[in-house]
């Protein structure tokens, strides 16, 4: 597999959106308090009773156009990974945006890995690693000293991927997804 990663503009956003962002939820990270929270928290992986498909793009359509309704992604790093002419992955790095976790931490030195997606058919081939490193290098070249990201406690595969990439848990926003009973914690890395 010869993977090429390019920064793309609006004319190629539909290629990015053609890569599904879904995964099978077979387990979650339960957030346990240590000493009533004074000793921190512990993440405990537990199997779900009934596995289900989590689809971040359930609404369909061009995801970047959907983001543009809330934010201005014009300066963001939107990257497409291709194997030949076939889109196999994508990553979006948000900069200078009023988005979580930047808005909560008042950070101007942090870029945010807003989205990373790998086609299910090619997961496990190192494409996510290449995209992650490419996104981090791009943010660093833009002068950002840290790359942050946020995910849900139901996205155990993403949490494990970020840990393999050297990320450390920086915050837990308990009940961050109150409207989603299965996703009740936001993990900030």
JSON list of N, CA and C in Angstrom, two decimals, residues 77-115:
[
{"chain": "A", "resi": 77, "resn": "UNK", "atom": "N", "xyz": [-6.22, 22.45, 8.75]},
{"chain": "A", "resi": 77, "resn": "UNK", "atom": "CA", "xyz": [-5.52, 21.47, 7.92]},
{"chain": "A", "resi": 77, "resn": "UNK", "atom": "C", "xyz": [-6.46, 20.31, 7.68]},
{"chain": "A", "resi": 78, "resn": "UNK", "atom": "N", "xyz": [-6.96, 20.19, 6.47]},
{"chain": "A", "resi": 78, "resn": "UNK", "atom": "CA", "xyz": [-7.84, 19.07, 6.09]},
{"chain": "A", "resi": 78, "resn": "UNK", "atom": "C", "xyz": [-7.01, 18.18, 5.18]},
{"chain": "A", "resi": 79, "resn": "UNK", "atom": "N", "xyz": [-6.77, 16.95, 5.62]},
{"chain": "A", "resi": 79, "resn": "UNK", "atom": "CA", "xyz": [-5.87, 16.05, 4.92]},
{"chain": "A", "resi": 79, "resn": "UNK", "atom": "C", "xyz": [-6.60, 14.81, 4.43]},
{"chain": "A", "resi": 80, "resn": "UNK", "atom": "N", "xyz": [-6.22, 14.37, 3.25]},
{"chain": "A", "resi": 80, "resn": "UNK", "atom": "CA", "xyz": [-6.80, 13.17, 2.65]},
{"chain": "A", "resi": 80, "resn": "UNK", "atom": "C", "xyz": [-5.67, 12.18, 2.39]},
{"chain": "A", "resi": 81, "resn": "UNK", "atom": "N", "xyz": [-5.85, 10.96, 2.87]},
{"chain": "A", "resi": 81, "resn": "UNK", "atom": "CA", "xyz": [-4.90, 9.87, 2.60]},
{"chain": "A", "resi": 81, "resn": "UNK", "atom": "C", "xyz": [-5.48, 9.05, 1.45]},
{"chain": "A", "resi": 82, "resn": "UNK", "atom": "N", "xyz": [-4.62, 8.78, 0.48]},
{"chain": "A", "resi": 82, "resn": "UNK", "atom": "CA", "xyz": [-5.06, 8.00, -0.69]},
{"chain": "A", "resi": 82, "resn": "UNK", "atom": "C", "xyz": [-4.12, 6.83, -0.92]},
{"chain": "A", "resi": 83, "resn": "UNK", "atom": "N", "xyz": [-4.69, 5.75, -1.41]},
{"chain": "A", "resi": 83, "resn": "UNK", "atom": "CA", "xyz": [-3.92, 4.64, -1.93]},
{"chain": "A", "resi": 83, "resn": "UNK", "atom": "C", "xyz": [-4.18, 4.67, -3.43]},
{"chain": "A", "resi": 84, "resn": "UNK", "atom": "N", "xyz": [-3.24, 5.23, -4.17]},
{"chain": "A", "resi": 84, "resn": "UNK", "atom": "CA", "xyz": [-3.49, 5.52, -5.59]},
{"chain": "A", "resi": 84, "resn": "UNK", "atom": "C", "xyz": [-4.53, 6.62, -5.67]},
{"chain": "A", "resi": 85, "resn": "UNK", "atom": "N", "xyz": [-5.63, 6.35, -6.35]},
{"chain": "A", "resi": 85, "resn": "UNK", "atom": "CA", "xyz": [-6.72, 7.33, -6.46]},
{"chain": "A", "resi": 85, "resn": "UNK", "atom": "C", "xyz": [-7.83, 7.09, -5.45]},
{"chain": "A", "resi": 86, "resn": "UNK", "atom": "N", "xyz": [-7.68, 6.09, -4.60]},
{"chain": "A", "resi": 86, "resn": "UNK", "atom": "CA", "xyz": [-8.74, 5.70, -3.67]},
{"chain": "A", "resi": 86, "resn": "UNK", "atom": "C", "xyz": [-8.56, 6.38, -2.31]},
{"chain": "A", "resi": 87, "resn": "UNK", "atom": "N", "xyz": [-9.54, 7.19, -1.88]},
{"chain": "A", "resi": 87, "resn": "UNK", "atom": "CA", "xyz": [-9.46, 7.78, -0.54]},
{"chain": "A", "resi": 87, "resn": "UNK", "atom": "C", "xyz": [-9.58, 6.69, 0.52]},
{"chain": "A", "resi": 88, "resn": "UNK", "atom": "N", "xyz": [-8.61, 6.66, 1.46]},
{"chain": "A", "resi": 88, "resn": "UNK", "atom": "CA", "xyz": [-8.63, 5.63, 2.49]},
{"chain": "A", "resi": 88, "resn": "UNK", "atom": "C", "xyz": [-8.63, 6.20, 3.91]},
{"chain": "A", "resi": 89, "resn": "UNK", "atom": "N", "xyz": [-8.42, 7.50, 4.03]},
{"chain": "A", "resi": 89, "resn": "UNK", "atom": "CA", "xyz": [-8.41, 8.10, 5.36]},
{"chain": "A", "resi": 89, "resn": "UNK", "atom": "C", "xyz": [-8.39, 9.61, 5.27]},
{"chain": "A", "resi": 90, "resn": "UNK", "atom": "N", "xyz": [-8.67, 10.24, 6.39]},
{"chain": "A", "resi": 90, "resn": "UNK", "atom": "CA", "xyz": [-8.65, 11.69, 6.45]},
{"chain": "A", "resi": 90, "resn": "UNK", "atom": "C", "xyz": [-8.42, 12.17, 7.87]},
{"chain": "A", "resi": 91, "resn": "UNK", "atom": "N", "xyz": [-7.92, 13.38, 7.98]},
{"chain": "A", "resi": 91, "resn": "UNK", "atom": "CA", "xyz": [-7.73, 14.02, 9.28]},
{"chain": "A", "resi": 91, "resn": "UNK", "atom": "C", "xyz": [-7.99, 15.51, 9.12]},
{"chain": "A", "resi": 92, "resn": "UNK", "atom": "N", "xyz": [-8.58, 16.09, 10.14]},
{"chain": "A", "resi": 92, "resn": "UNK", "atom": "CA", "xyz": [-8.85, 17.54, 10.16]},
{"chain": "A", "resi": 92, "resn": "UNK", "atom": "C", "xyz": [-8.25, 18.13, 11.43]},
{"chain": "A", "resi": 93, "resn": "UNK", "atom": "N", "xyz": [-7.42, 19.15, 11.25]},
{"chain": "A", "resi": 93, "resn": "UNK", "atom": "CA", "xyz": [-6.79, 19.83, 12.38]},
{"chain": "A", "resi": 93, "resn": "UNK", "atom": "C", "xyz": [-7.37, 21.24, 12.46]},
{"chain": "A", "resi": 94, "resn": "UNK", "atom": "N", "xyz": [-8.05, 21.50, 13.56]},
{"chain": "A", "resi": 94, "resn": "UNK", "atom": "CA", "xyz": [-8.67, 22.82, 13.77]},
{"chain": "A", "resi": 94, "resn": "UNK", "atom": "C", "xyz": [-7.66, 23.74, 14.44]},
{"chain": "A", "resi": 95, "resn": "UNK", "atom": "N", "xyz": [-7.56, 24.95, 13.91]},
{"chain": "A", "resi": 95, "resn": "UNK", "atom": "CA", "xyz": [-6.71, 25.98, 14.51]},
{"chain": "A", "resi": 95, "resn": "UNK", "atom": "C", "xyz": [-7.51, 27.26, 14.60]},
{"chain": "A", "resi": 96, "resn": "UNK", "atom": "N", "xyz": [-7.14, 28.08, 15.57]},
{"chain": "A", "resi": 96, "resn": "UNK", "atom": "CA", "xyz": [-7.78, 29.40, 15.72]},
{"chain": "A", "resi": 96, "resn": "UNK", "atom": "C", "xyz": [-9.29, 29.31, 15.70]},
{"chain": "A", "resi": 97, "resn": "UNK", "atom": "N", "xyz": [-9.84, 28.34, 16.39]},
{"chain": "A", "resi": 97, "resn": "UNK", "atom": "CA", "xyz": [-11.29, 28.12, 16.37]},
{"chain": "A", "resi": 97, "resn": "UNK", "atom": "C", "xyz": [-11.83, 28.12, 17.80]},
{"chain": "A", "resi": 98, "resn": "UNK", "atom": "N", "xyz": [-13.03, 28.55, 17.95]},
{"chain": "A", "resi": 98, "resn": "UNK", "atom": "CA", "xyz": [-13.69, 28.55, 19.25]},
{"chain": "A", "resi": 98, "resn": "UNK", "atom": "C", "xyz": [-14.42, 27.23, 19.42]},
{"chain": "A", "resi": 99, "resn": "UNK", "atom": "N", "xyz": [-13.62, 26.17, 19.60]},
{"chain": "A", "resi": 99, "resn": "UNK", "atom": "CA", "xyz": [-14.17, 24.83, 19.72]},
{"chain": "A", "resi": 99, "resn": "UNK", "atom": "C", "xyz": [-13.59, 24.14, 20.95]},
{"chain": "A", "resi": 100, "resn": "UNK", "atom": "N", "xyz": [-14.28, 23.11, 21.40]},
{"chain": "A", "resi": 100, "resn": "UNK", "atom": "CA", "xyz": [-13.82, 22.32, 22.52]},
{"chain": "A", "resi": 100, "resn": "UNK", "atom": "C", "xyz": [-12.69, 21.42, 22.04]},
{"chain": "A", "resi": 101, "resn": "UNK", "atom": "N", "xyz": [-11.59, 21.29, 22.72]},
{"chain": "A", "resi": 101, "resn": "UNK", "atom": "CA", "xyz": [-11.29, 21.76, 24.06]},
{"chain": "A", "resi": 101, "resn": "UNK", "atom": "C", "xyz": [-10.64, 23.13, 24.14]},
{"chain": "A", "resi": 102, "resn": "UNK", "atom": "N", "xyz": [-10.42, 23.79, 23.02]},
{"chain": "A", "resi": 102, "resn": "UNK", "atom": "CA", "xyz": [-9.76, 25.10, 23.07]},
{"chain": "A", "resi": 102, "resn": "UNK", "atom": "C", "xyz": [-10.55, 26.11, 23.88]},
{"chain": "A", "resi": 103, "resn": "UNK", "atom": "N", "xyz": [-11.88, 26.11, 23.72]},
{"chain": "A", "resi": 103, "resn": "UNK", "atom": "CA", "xyz": [-12.70, 27.10, 24.42]},
{"chain": "A", "resi": 103, "resn": "UNK", "atom": "C", "xyz": [-12.70, 26.88, 25.93]},
{"chain": "A", "resi": 104, "resn": "UNK", "atom": "N", "xyz": [-12.55, 25.64, 26.37]},
{"chain": "A", "resi": 104, "resn": "UNK", "atom": "CA", "xyz": [-12.57, 25.35, 27.80]},
{"chain": "A", "resi": 104, "resn": "UNK", "atom": "C", "xyz": [-11.25, 25.68, 28.48]},
{"chain": "A", "resi": 105, "resn": "UNK", "atom": "N", "xyz": [-10.16, 25.56, 27.74]},
{"chain": "A", "resi": 105, "resn": "UNK", "atom": "CA", "xyz": [-8.84, 25.75, 28.33]},
{"chain": "A", "resi": 105, "resn": "UNK", "atom": "C", "xyz": [-8.20, 27.08, 27.94]},
{"chain": "A", "resi": 106, "resn": "UNK", "atom": "N", "xyz": [-8.89, 27.88, 27.14]},
{"chain": "A", "resi": 106, "resn": "UNK", "atom": "CA", "xyz": [-8.36, 29.18, 26.73]},
{"chain": "A", "resi": 106, "resn": "UNK", "atom": "C", "xyz": [-6.96, 29.05, 26.14]},
{"chain": "A", "resi": 107, "resn": "UNK", "atom": "N", "xyz": [-6.76, 28.09, 25.27]},
{"chain": "A", "resi": 107, "resn": "UNK", "atom": "CA", "xyz": [-5.45, 27.82, 24.71]},
{"chain": "A", "resi": 107, "resn": "UNK", "atom": "C", "xyz": [-5.31, 28.45, 23.34]},
{"chain": "A", "resi": 108, "resn": "UNK", "atom": "N", "xyz": [-4.21, 29.16, 23.14]},
{"chain": "A", "resi": 108, "resn": "UNK", "atom": "CA", "xyz": [-3.90, 29.69, 21.82]},
{"chain": "A", "resi": 108, "resn": "UNK", "atom": "C", "xyz": [-2.71, 28.96, 21.21]},
{"chain": "A", "resi": 109, "resn": "UNK", "atom": "N", "xyz": [-2.06, 28.09, 22.01]},
{"chain": "A", "resi": 109, "resn": "UNK", "atom": "CA", "xyz": [-0.90, 27.35, 21.52]},
{"chain": "A", "resi": 109, "resn": "UNK", "atom": "C", "xyz": [-1.25, 25.91, 21.14]},
{"chain": "A", "resi": 110, "resn": "UNK", "atom": "N", "xyz": [-2.53, 25.58, 21.14]},
{"chain": "A", "resi": 110, "resn": "UNK", "atom": "CA", "xyz": [-2.96, 24.22, 20.87]},
{"chain": "A", "resi": 110, "resn": "UNK", "atom": "C", "xyz": [-3.80, 24.16, 19.60]},
{"chain": "A", "resi": 111, "resn": "UNK", "atom": "N", "xyz": [-3.44, 23.20, 18.76]},
{"chain": "A", "resi": 111, "resn": "UNK", "atom": "CA", "xyz": [-4.30, 22.85, 17.63]},
{"chain": "A", "resi": 111, "resn": "UNK", "atom": "C", "xyz": [-5.08, 21.62, 18.07]},
{"chain": "A", "resi": 112, "resn": "UNK", "atom": "N", "xyz": [-6.20, 21.35, 17.42]},
{"chain": "A", "resi": 112, "resn": "UNK", "atom": "CA", "xyz": [-7.05, 20.23, 17.81]},
{"chain": "A", "resi": 112, "resn": "UNK", "atom": "C", "xyz": [-7.23, 19.27, 16.64]},
{"chain": "A", "resi": 113, "resn": "UNK", "atom": "N", "xyz": [-6.92, 18.01, 16.90]},
{"chain": "A", "resi": 113, "resn": "UNK", "atom": "CA", "xyz": [-7.24, 16.97, 15.91]},
{"chain": "A", "resi": 113, "resn": "UNK", "atom": "C", "xyz": [-8.75, 16.77, 16.00]},
{"chain": "A", "resi": 114, "resn": "UNK", "atom": "N", "xyz": [-9.47, 17.47, 15.17]},
{"chain": "A", "resi": 114, "resn": "UNK", "atom": "CA", "xyz": [-10.92, 17.53, 15.21]},
{"chain": "A", "resi": 114, "resn": "UNK", "atom": "C", "xyz": [-11.56, 16.24, 14.71]},
{"chain": "A", "resi": 115, "resn": "UNK", "atom": "N", "xyz": [-10.91, 15.61, 13.74]},
{"chain": "A", "resi": 115, "resn": "UNK", "atom": "CA", "xyz": [-11.47, 14.40, 13.14]},
{"chain": "A", "resi": 115, "resn": "UNK", "atom": "C", "xyz": [-10.34, 13.58, 12.55]}
]
